[in-house]
Amino acid sequence: MTDLTPARTRVAPSPTGDPHVGTAFMALFDKAWAAKTGGSFVLRIEDTDQNRLVEGSEQQIHDTLEWLGLGPDEGPGKGGDFGPYRQSERLDAYRPFVEQLIADGHAYYCWCSSERLTALRKEQDQSKAAKTGYDRLCLGKTREERAKLPGFTDTPVVRMLVPDDAPLTFTDIIRGQVRAPFPDDQVILKADGFPTYHLAVVVDDHLMGITTVVRGEEWISSTPKHLLLYRWLGFPEPQYAHMPLLRNTDKSKISKRRNPAARLMWFREQGYLPEAVRNFLQLLGYPPADDDSEVATFAEFVEHFSWDKVNTTGPVFDVKKLDWLNGHYIRSLGAGELTERIIAFHRERGDWDESIDADVLRQAVPLVSERMTLLGDALPKLGFLFADQVEIEDAARASLPENAAEVLDAGIEVLETVPFDAGSIQAALRARLVDGLGIKPKFAFGPLRVALTGGKVSPPLFESMEILGRDATLARLRSLRETL
Ligand code: GLU
C-alpha cells in the first residue's frame, strides 16, 4: 500500500557543467511524489567540490527545471524554511557532526599523503589483494606519532571507521531488498575543510527533513555508508528510490560526451517543447498502461504515480519517440501560442528576422504545423511568405511543363479579379485551368506553385496565396512568366 504522508523530496545536482538530463529525470519523480502526497520538492545545490564548479551552471539548472515545469518549491533564490540551499553556504552545519563522530570513535583523522594513497592502491591492484581500500595506518595515532612515518601530510582528512557489521542491505521503494558492497573507510571531511558528498548528503537530507531520497542507481553502492552515518548520528533513515540510468539506443549509459541529448539544454536548443520533453521523461520512467495513455499531462502522471511501476532496467533514450511527442504537442497548441513559441525559439537562437510580420506568421503557421517536428521547422517552410521575391530553384524550373506560360497567363487573369480568399481562389483556378483548359490538376497548379514559392513542394497553395495577398501573388506569377 502506498504511504501518502506528505513527502519531502529533493534533487541535488552539482553545478559542474550544463545540466544533465538525469537531473530532470530525478526532478520529475521528486516533484510527482511530492505532489501526490501533498509534500514539497526541494532543489539543493551540491557545490562542495570547489575544483569542479562551472560558472553559470547553477543558473542553467534553475532555468531548465523551470522551463520544464519542474521547478522546486524550495531552493536557492526561491527560499524556504530549510535554507540555505547551497552546500557551500552550509559549511558550519557539517563541522559539529564531524566532531561528534570523531568523539564517538566513528571517525578518525588521516594524514596520509595522496602519493601514499596512490602507491597503496597500486600495490593492492598488483598483488590482487583480497582486502582493498584504506589500510588504516592513521587509525589510533596522534598527529605526532603519525608524523614520524612516511607519506605524511600536514592537512588531515577525516575518515569513517566502517565496522565489520556495516549494514549492506536496505529496502529501496523501487527495487525492494537491495544489497551493496562493503564500503571503504570513506573520507567525510576533506583537507580543505569541505565535507565530501557522503557526509553533506546525509546531514542535509536530515536537516532539510527529506523523507524520500530519489537518485540515480550509481549511488546504490554508497548507501551503506549513508546508513552508517544515519545510525551514528541518530537520524531517522529516509526512504530510498534509486532510479535506473538512462541509456543510449546501444544500451550504453547516456553521457554528455557520447550523446548530445544528455545535455538538458540540447532539447531547448533543438526546438523541443518542454511539455514534450517532460512527457518523454515520464515514458522513460515507466511504460504507460496502454498506447493511448502515452500522451499524459503531469497531473495525469501524478494521479497514476507509483514507485513499483518504475523500470529498473535502464530505459532507452529513443529520440524518435520524443519527435513524435513533440509533433503532437506542437499541433495541440493554438496558432497564437505556437507562433509565440516559434518566435521565442528563433530569438533565443539568435536568428529571428525582425522584419517578419508576426500576424502573417500566425496566419501561416496552421498551414505547416501538421508537418512540423521541431519549433525551427516552420520558418524554412514559410520563408517564401516573407521574402520580397523568391528565387526559383533549378529543380523547380526544370519541372515546369511545356504549357507553363499558358497556365500562368490564365492564372494571372483569374487572380486579377477573383475575391481573394482561399476557397474562391481554388474554385476559380480550378474552373479555369482544369475544367476550362482541360489540364490535369498536377500540371495546372504546379507552375503557380513554383512561381509563388520558388520550389516544387510547399504549404497549401491557395491558402498561401490568400496570406500573401493579391498584389504579391500576381507579381510573382508575372515575374516567372517573363522568364519563359
Ligand atoms: N550531487 C549528487 C549528484 O550530482 C547527488 C546525488 C544524490 O542525489 O544523492 O549526483
Coordinates of C-alpha atoms and ligand atoms in Angstrom, one line a residue:
M1 CA 0.0 0.0 0.0
T2 CA 1.2 3.5 -0.7
D3 CA 2.1 5.7 2.2
L4 CA 0.7 9.1 1.5
T5 CA 2.1 11.1 4.4
P6 CA 3.4 14.4 2.8
A7 CA 6.8 13.6 1.4
R8 CA 9.8 16.0 1.2
T9 CA 11.9 15.2 -1.8
R10 CA 14.9 16.8 -3.3
V11 CA 17.1 16.9 -6.4
A12 CA 20.7 17.6 -5.5
P13 CA 22.7 18.4 -8.6
S14 CA 26.3 19.5 -8.6
P15 CA 26.8 22.6 -10.7
T16 CA 29.7 21.2 -12.7
G17 CA 28.6 21.9 -16.2
D18 CA 25.4 22.3 -18.2
P19 CA 22.7 20.2 -16.5
H20 CA 22.4 16.5 -17.3
V21 CA 19.1 15.1 -18.5
G22 CA 19.2 12.8 -15.4
T23 CA 18.7 15.8 -13.2
A24 CA 15.4 16.5 -14.9
F25 CA 14.5 12.8 -14.7
M26 CA 15.0 12.8 -10.9
A27 CA 13.2 16.1 -10.6
L28 CA 10.2 14.8 -12.4
F29 CA 9.9 11.9 -10.0
D30 CA 10.7 14.0 -7.0
K31 CA 8.0 16.5 -7.9
A32 CA 5.5 13.9 -8.8
W33 CA 5.9 12.2 -5.4
A34 CA 5.7 15.5 -3.5
A35 CA 2.6 16.4 -5.5
K36 CA 1.0 13.0 -5.0
T37 CA 1.5 13.2 -1.2
G38 CA 0.9 16.9 -0.8
G39 CA 4.5 17.4 0.2
S40 CA 7.3 19.6 -1.1
F41 CA 10.1 19.3 -3.6
V42 CA 13.5 20.9 -2.8
L43 CA 16.4 21.9 -5.0
R44 CA 19.8 21.7 -3.3
I45 CA 23.0 22.7 -5.0
E46 CA 25.8 20.4 -4.1
D47 CA 28.8 22.6 -4.7
T48 CA 31.3 21.2 -2.2
D49 CA 33.7 20.1 -4.9
Q50 CA 35.2 23.5 -5.5
N51 CA 37.5 22.4 -8.2
R52 CA 34.7 21.2 -10.4
L53 CA 32.4 24.2 -10.2
V54 CA 31.4 25.7 -13.5
E55 CA 30.2 29.3 -13.7
G56 CA 26.6 29.7 -14.8
S57 CA 25.8 26.0 -14.2
E58 CA 23.5 26.7 -11.2
Q59 CA 21.6 29.2 -13.2
Q60 CA 21.2 26.7 -16.1
I61 CA 19.9 24.1 -13.6
H62 CA 17.4 26.6 -12.3
D63 CA 16.3 27.8 -15.8
T64 CA 15.9 24.3 -17.3
L65 CA 13.9 23.0 -14.4
E66 CA 11.6 26.0 -14.6
W67 CA 11.4 25.6 -18.3
L68 CA 10.2 22.0 -18.0
G69 CA 7.6 23.0 -15.4
L70 CA 9.7 21.0 -12.8
G71 CA 10.8 24.0 -10.7
P72 CA 11.2 23.3 -6.9
D73 CA 9.0 24.5 -4.1
E74 CA 12.2 25.5 -2.1
G75 CA 15.7 26.2 -3.3
P76 CA 18.3 28.8 -3.8
G77 CA 16.7 32.0 -5.0
K78 CA 13.3 30.5 -4.1
G79 CA 13.6 30.5 -0.3
G80 CA 12.0 28.1 2.2
D81 CA 12.4 27.2 5.8
F82 CA 15.3 24.9 5.4
G83 CA 17.9 27.1 3.7
P84 CA 20.5 28.0 2.8
Y85 CA 20.1 25.5 -0.1
R86 CA 23.7 25.7 -1.4
Q87 CA 26.1 23.4 0.5
S88 CA 28.9 25.9 0.2
E89 CA 26.8 28.2 2.4
R90 CA 26.2 25.5 5.0
L91 CA 29.8 24.6 5.9
D92 CA 29.2 25.5 9.6
A93 CA 26.4 22.9 9.7
Y94 CA 28.7 20.0 9.0
R95 CA 31.5 20.6 11.4
P96 CA 29.7 19.7 14.7
F97 CA 28.7 16.4 13.2
V98 CA 32.2 15.6 12.2
E99 CA 33.4 16.4 15.7
Q100 CA 30.7 14.3 17.2
L101 CA 31.6 11.3 15.0
I102 CA 35.3 11.7 16.0
A103 CA 34.4 12.0 19.7
D104 CA 32.2 8.8 19.5
G105 CA 35.0 6.9 17.8
H106 CA 33.2 6.5 14.5
A107 CA 35.6 8.7 12.6
Y108 CA 39.3 9.4 12.7
Y109 CA 41.9 11.8 11.2
C110 CA 44.0 10.6 8.4
W111 CA 47.3 12.3 7.4
C112 CA 48.3 10.1 4.6
S113 CA 49.5 12.0 1.5
S114 CA 47.9 11.4 -1.8
E115 CA 51.2 9.9 -3.0
R116 CA 51.0 7.3 -0.3
L117 CA 47.3 6.5 -1.1
T118 CA 48.1 6.2 -4.8
A119 CA 51.0 3.8 -4.1
L120 CA 48.8 1.8 -1.7
R121 CA 46.2 1.4 -4.4
K122 CA 48.7 0.4 -6.9
E123 CA 50.2 -2.2 -4.6
Q124 CA 46.8 -3.7 -3.8
D125 CA 45.9 -3.8 -7.5
Q126 CA 49.2 -5.6 -8.4
S127 CA 49.0 -8.1 -5.6
K128 CA 45.3 -8.6 -6.3
A129 CA 44.8 -8.1 -2.6
A130 CA 41.6 -9.6 -1.1
K131 CA 41.1 -6.6 1.1
T132 CA 41.4 -3.3 -0.8
G133 CA 40.8 0.3 0.4
Y134 CA 42.5 2.3 3.0
D135 CA 44.8 0.3 5.3
R136 CA 44.1 2.4 8.5
L137 CA 47.6 3.4 9.0
C138 CA 46.5 6.6 10.8
L139 CA 43.8 4.9 13.0
G140 CA 44.6 5.3 16.7
K141 CA 47.6 7.5 16.1
T142 CA 48.2 11.0 17.3
R143 CA 49.5 13.6 14.8
E144 CA 53.0 13.3 16.3
E145 CA 53.1 9.5 16.1
R146 CA 51.9 9.6 12.5
A147 CA 54.3 12.4 11.5
K148 CA 57.2 10.1 12.2
L149 CA 56.1 7.7 9.5
P150 CA 56.5 8.2 5.7
G151 CA 53.8 9.5 3.5
F152 CA 52.6 12.2 5.9
T153 CA 50.9 15.4 5.0
D154 CA 50.1 18.4 7.3
T155 CA 46.5 18.8 6.5
P156 CA 44.4 15.8 7.5
V157 CA 41.2 14.5 6.2
V158 CA 38.6 12.7 8.4
R159 CA 37.5 9.2 7.6
M160 CA 34.6 6.9 8.7
L161 CA 35.6 3.9 10.7
V162 CA 33.5 1.4 8.9
P163 CA 32.7 -1.5 11.3
D164 CA 32.6 -5.2 10.3
D165 CA 28.8 -5.2 10.8
A166 CA 28.1 -2.3 8.4
P167 CA 24.6 -2.6 7.0
L168 CA 24.9 -3.9 3.5
T169 CA 21.2 -4.4 2.6
F170 CA 18.5 -1.9 2.6
T171 CA 14.9 -1.5 1.2
D172 CA 14.5 0.5 -1.9
I173 CA 11.0 1.6 -2.8
I174 CA 11.5 0.8 -6.4
R175 CA 13.7 -2.3 -6.2
G176 CA 12.8 -4.0 -2.9
Q177 CA 15.7 -5.5 -1.0
V178 CA 19.0 -4.3 -2.4
R179 CA 22.5 -5.5 -1.5
A180 CA 25.5 -3.3 -1.8
P181 CA 29.3 -4.0 -1.4
F182 CA 31.2 -3.5 1.8
P183 CA 32.4 0.1 2.0
D184 CA 35.9 1.6 2.4
D185 CA 36.8 4.0 5.2
Q186 CA 35.2 6.8 3.3
V187 CA 36.6 10.4 3.7
I188 CA 33.9 12.6 5.1
L189 CA 35.8 15.8 5.6
K190 CA 38.4 16.9 3.1
A191 CA 41.7 18.7 3.7
D192 CA 40.2 22.0 2.6
G193 CA 37.6 21.7 5.3
F194 CA 34.7 21.0 3.0
P195 CA 32.6 17.9 3.6
T196 CA 32.5 15.2 1.0
Y197 CA 29.3 14.4 -0.7
H198 CA 28.7 11.4 1.6
L199 CA 28.6 13.5 4.8
A200 CA 26.9 16.5 3.4
V201 CA 24.1 14.5 1.7
V202 CA 23.2 12.8 5.0
V203 CA 23.4 15.9 7.1
D204 CA 21.5 18.0 4.7
D205 CA 18.8 15.4 3.9
H206 CA 18.3 15.1 7.6
L207 CA 18.3 18.8 8.4
M208 CA 16.1 19.6 5.4
G209 CA 13.6 17.0 6.5
I210 CA 13.9 14.9 3.3
T211 CA 11.7 11.8 3.6
T212 CA 12.4 10.2 0.2
V213 CA 15.8 10.3 -1.5
V214 CA 15.4 9.9 -5.2
R215 CA 18.7 9.5 -7.0
G216 CA 20.5 7.5 -9.7
E217 CA 21.3 3.9 -9.3
E218 CA 25.0 4.7 -9.3
W219 CA 24.5 5.7 -5.7
I220 CA 23.4 2.3 -4.5
S221 CA 26.9 1.3 -3.6
S222 CA 27.2 4.4 -1.4
T223 CA 24.1 3.7 0.6
P224 CA 25.7 1.6 3.3
K225 CA 28.0 4.5 4.2
H226 CA 25.0 6.8 4.4
L227 CA 23.1 4.3 6.5
L228 CA 26.0 4.1 8.9
L229 CA 26.1 7.9 9.3
Y230 CA 22.3 7.9 9.9
R231 CA 22.8 5.3 12.6
W232 CA 25.7 7.0 14.3
L233 CA 24.2 10.4 14.2
G234 CA 20.8 9.1 15.5
F235 CA 18.9 10.4 12.4
P236 CA 15.8 8.6 11.2
E237 CA 16.5 7.0 7.8
P238 CA 14.8 8.3 4.7
Q239 CA 13.2 6.1 2.1
Y240 CA 15.4 5.4 -0.9
A241 CA 14.3 5.3 -4.6
H242 CA 17.3 4.5 -6.9
M243 CA 16.2 5.4 -10.4
P244 CA 17.6 3.5 -13.4
L245 CA 20.3 5.1 -15.5
L246 CA 19.1 6.3 -18.9
R247 CA 20.7 4.5 -21.8
N248 CA 21.6 5.2 -25.4
T249 CA 19.9 3.0 -28.0
D250 CA 23.0 0.8 -27.9
K251 CA 22.3 0.3 -24.2
S252 CA 25.4 2.2 -23.0
K253 CA 25.0 4.7 -20.2
I254 CA 23.9 8.1 -21.5
S255 CA 26.7 10.6 -21.2
K256 CA 27.2 14.2 -22.4
R257 CA 30.3 13.1 -24.3
R258 CA 28.5 10.4 -26.4
N259 CA 25.0 11.7 -26.7
P260 CA 24.1 15.4 -27.2
A261 CA 20.7 14.6 -25.7
A262 CA 22.3 14.0 -22.3
R263 CA 22.5 17.8 -22.1
L264 CA 19.3 19.3 -20.9
M265 CA 19.9 22.5 -22.8
W266 CA 20.1 20.5 -26.0
F267 CA 16.3 19.9 -26.0
R268 CA 15.6 23.6 -25.9
E269 CA 18.3 24.4 -28.5
Q270 CA 16.8 21.8 -30.8
G271 CA 13.3 23.3 -30.6
Y272 CA 11.6 20.7 -28.4
L273 CA 8.6 21.9 -26.3
P274 CA 9.1 21.5 -22.6
E275 CA 5.7 19.7 -22.4
A276 CA 7.0 17.0 -24.8
V277 CA 10.3 16.6 -23.0
R278 CA 8.5 16.2 -19.7
N279 CA 6.1 13.7 -21.2
F280 CA 9.1 11.8 -22.7
L281 CA 10.8 11.6 -19.3
Q282 CA 7.5 10.2 -17.9
L283 CA 7.6 7.5 -20.5
L284 CA 11.2 6.7 -19.7
G285 CA 10.2 6.2 -16.1
Y286 CA 7.7 3.6 -16.8
P287 CA 5.7 2.3 -19.7
P288 CA 2.1 3.6 -19.9
A289 CA -0.8 1.3 -19.2
D290 CA -1.6 1.3 -22.9
D291 CA -0.6 3.1 -26.1
D292 CA -3.5 5.6 -25.7
S293 CA -2.0 6.9 -22.4
E294 CA 1.4 7.7 -23.8
V295 CA 0.5 11.3 -24.0
A296 CA -0.2 12.4 -20.4
T297 CA -0.1 15.7 -18.6
F298 CA 1.9 16.0 -15.4
A299 CA -1.3 15.9 -13.4
E300 CA -2.3 12.6 -15.0
F301 CA 1.2 11.2 -14.3
V302 CA 0.8 12.2 -10.7
E303 CA -2.6 10.7 -10.5
H304 CA -1.3 7.3 -11.6
F305 CA 2.1 7.6 -9.9
S306 CA 3.5 4.5 -8.3
W307 CA 7.1 3.6 -7.4
D308 CA 6.6 -0.1 -8.1
K309 CA 5.9 0.6 -11.8
V310 CA 9.4 2.2 -12.4
N311 CA 11.6 0.4 -14.8
T312 CA 14.7 -0.9 -13.2
T313 CA 16.4 -1.9 -16.4
G314 CA 17.9 1.3 -18.0
P315 CA 15.2 2.9 -20.1
V316 CA 16.4 3.6 -23.7
F317 CA 16.5 7.1 -24.8
D318 CA 14.7 6.9 -28.1
V319 CA 14.6 10.4 -29.7
K320 CA 12.1 9.1 -32.3
K321 CA 9.5 8.8 -29.6
L322 CA 10.4 12.3 -28.4
D323 CA 10.0 13.6 -32.0
W324 CA 6.6 12.1 -32.2
L325 CA 5.5 13.6 -28.9
N326 CA 6.9 17.0 -29.9
G327 CA 4.8 16.9 -33.1
H328 CA 1.8 16.0 -31.1
Y329 CA 2.3 18.9 -28.6
I330 CA 3.0 21.4 -31.4
R331 CA -0.3 20.5 -33.0
S332 CA -2.1 20.8 -29.8
L333 CA -1.1 24.5 -29.4
G334 CA -3.3 27.2 -30.8
A335 CA -1.8 29.2 -33.7
G336 CA -1.2 32.2 -31.5
E337 CA 0.7 30.2 -28.8
L338 CA 2.6 28.2 -31.4
T339 CA 3.7 31.4 -33.2
E340 CA 4.9 32.9 -29.9
R341 CA 6.9 29.8 -29.2
I342 CA 8.4 29.8 -32.7
I343 CA 9.4 33.5 -32.4
A344 CA 10.9 32.9 -28.9
F345 CA 12.8 29.9 -30.1
H346 CA 14.4 31.9 -33.0
R347 CA 15.1 34.9 -30.8
E348 CA 16.9 32.6 -28.3
R349 CA 18.9 31.0 -31.1
G350 CA 19.7 34.5 -32.4
D351 CA 18.3 34.0 -36.0
W352 CA 14.9 35.8 -35.7
D353 CA 14.4 38.1 -38.6
E354 CA 12.7 41.2 -37.1
S355 CA 11.2 42.1 -40.5
I356 CA 8.9 39.1 -40.3
D357 CA 5.3 40.2 -39.5
A358 CA 4.1 38.1 -36.6
D359 CA 0.5 38.5 -37.7
V360 CA 1.3 36.9 -41.0
L361 CA 3.2 34.2 -39.3
R362 CA 0.2 33.4 -37.1
Q363 CA -2.0 33.1 -40.2
A364 CA 0.5 30.8 -41.9
V365 CA 1.6 28.5 -39.0
P366 CA -1.5 26.3 -39.3
L367 CA -0.5 25.5 -42.9
V368 CA 2.7 23.8 -41.8
S369 CA 2.0 22.6 -38.2
E370 CA 1.0 19.1 -39.5
R371 CA 4.5 18.7 -40.9
M372 CA 6.4 20.2 -38.0
T373 CA 8.6 18.1 -35.6
L374 CA 10.6 20.9 -34.1
L375 CA 9.9 24.6 -33.5
G376 CA 12.6 25.5 -36.0
D377 CA 10.8 23.6 -38.8
A378 CA 8.2 26.3 -39.5
L379 CA 10.2 29.2 -40.9
P380 CA 12.1 27.3 -43.5
K381 CA 8.8 26.1 -44.9
L382 CA 7.2 29.5 -44.8
G383 CA 10.2 31.7 -45.8
F384 CA 8.6 32.4 -49.2
L385 CA 5.9 34.4 -47.5
F386 CA 8.3 36.8 -46.0
A387 CA 10.7 37.3 -48.9
D388 CA 10.3 40.3 -51.3
Q389 CA 10.7 37.9 -54.2
V390 CA 11.5 34.2 -54.5
E391 CA 14.4 32.6 -56.2
I392 CA 13.2 29.7 -58.4
E393 CA 15.1 26.5 -57.5
D394 CA 16.7 24.8 -60.5
A395 CA 14.8 21.6 -60.0
A396 CA 11.5 23.5 -59.8
R397 CA 12.3 25.3 -63.0
A398 CA 13.1 22.1 -64.7
S399 CA 9.8 20.6 -63.6
L400 CA 7.8 23.2 -65.4
P401 CA 5.6 21.7 -68.1
E402 CA 5.7 22.9 -71.7
N403 CA 2.5 24.9 -71.4
A404 CA 3.6 26.7 -68.2
A405 CA 3.3 30.1 -69.9
E406 CA -0.3 29.4 -70.9
V407 CA -1.1 28.2 -67.4
L408 CA 0.5 31.3 -65.8
D409 CA -1.3 33.7 -68.2
A410 CA -4.7 32.1 -67.4
G411 CA -3.9 32.1 -63.7
I412 CA -2.9 35.8 -63.7
E413 CA -6.1 36.7 -65.4
V414 CA -8.2 34.8 -62.9
L415 CA -6.4 36.2 -59.9
E416 CA -6.7 39.8 -61.0
T417 CA -10.4 39.8 -60.2
V418 CA -11.3 36.8 -58.0
P419 CA -12.3 37.6 -54.4
F420 CA -9.0 36.9 -52.6
D421 CA -9.8 34.1 -50.2
A422 CA -8.5 30.6 -50.5
G423 CA -11.9 29.0 -51.2
S424 CA -12.7 31.4 -54.0
I425 CA -9.2 31.3 -55.4
Q426 CA -9.3 27.5 -55.6
A427 CA -12.7 27.3 -57.2
A428 CA -11.9 29.9 -59.8
L429 CA -8.5 28.5 -60.7
R430 CA -9.9 25.0 -61.0
A431 CA -12.8 26.2 -63.2
R432 CA -10.4 28.0 -65.5
L433 CA -7.4 25.7 -65.7
V434 CA -8.7 22.2 -65.0
D435 CA -12.3 22.4 -66.3
G436 CA -11.7 25.1 -68.9
L437 CA -8.3 24.3 -70.4
G438 CA -8.5 20.6 -69.5
I439 CA -5.2 20.5 -67.7
K440 CA -4.7 17.8 -65.1
P441 CA -4.6 19.4 -61.6
K442 CA -1.0 18.4 -61.1
F443 CA 0.1 20.3 -64.2
A444 CA -2.3 23.1 -63.7
F445 CA -1.2 24.2 -60.3
G446 CA 2.5 23.2 -60.5
P447 CA 3.6 26.3 -62.3
L448 CA 1.7 28.5 -60.0
R449 CA 3.3 26.9 -57.0
V450 CA 6.8 27.3 -58.5
A451 CA 6.1 31.0 -59.2
L452 CA 4.7 31.6 -55.7
T453 CA 7.2 29.7 -53.6
G454 CA 10.3 29.0 -55.8
G455 CA 10.0 25.3 -55.1
K456 CA 8.1 22.2 -56.1
V457 CA 6.9 21.4 -52.6
S458 CA 5.1 24.0 -50.5
P459 CA 2.4 24.5 -47.9
P460 CA -1.2 24.5 -49.3
L461 CA -1.2 26.7 -52.3
F462 CA -4.5 28.6 -52.2
E463 CA -4.1 29.4 -48.5
S464 CA -0.6 30.7 -49.2
M465 CA -1.9 33.0 -51.9
E466 CA -4.5 34.4 -49.6
I467 CA -1.9 35.2 -46.9
L468 CA 0.5 36.6 -49.4
G469 CA -2.2 38.8 -50.9
R470 CA -3.3 39.6 -54.4
D471 CA -0.5 42.1 -55.4
A472 CA 2.4 40.0 -54.2
T473 CA 0.9 36.8 -55.7
L474 CA 0.4 38.5 -59.1
A475 CA 3.9 40.0 -59.0
R476 CA 5.4 36.5 -58.5
L477 CA 3.4 34.9 -61.3
R478 CA 4.3 37.7 -63.7
S479 CA 7.9 37.5 -62.7
L480 CA 8.2 33.8 -63.6
R481 CA 6.1 34.3 -66.7
E482 CA 8.5 36.9 -68.0
T483 CA 11.4 34.5 -67.9
L484 CA 9.6 31.8 -70.0
Ligands
GLU1 N1 25.3 15.6 -6.1 C1 24.9 14.3 -6.4 C2 24.8 14.2 -7.9 O1 25.0 15.2 -8.6 C3 23.6 14.0 -5.8 C4 23.3 12.6 -5.6 C5 22.1 12.4 -4.7 O2 21.0 12.8 -5.2 O3 22.2 12.0 -3.5 O4 24.6 13.2 -8.5

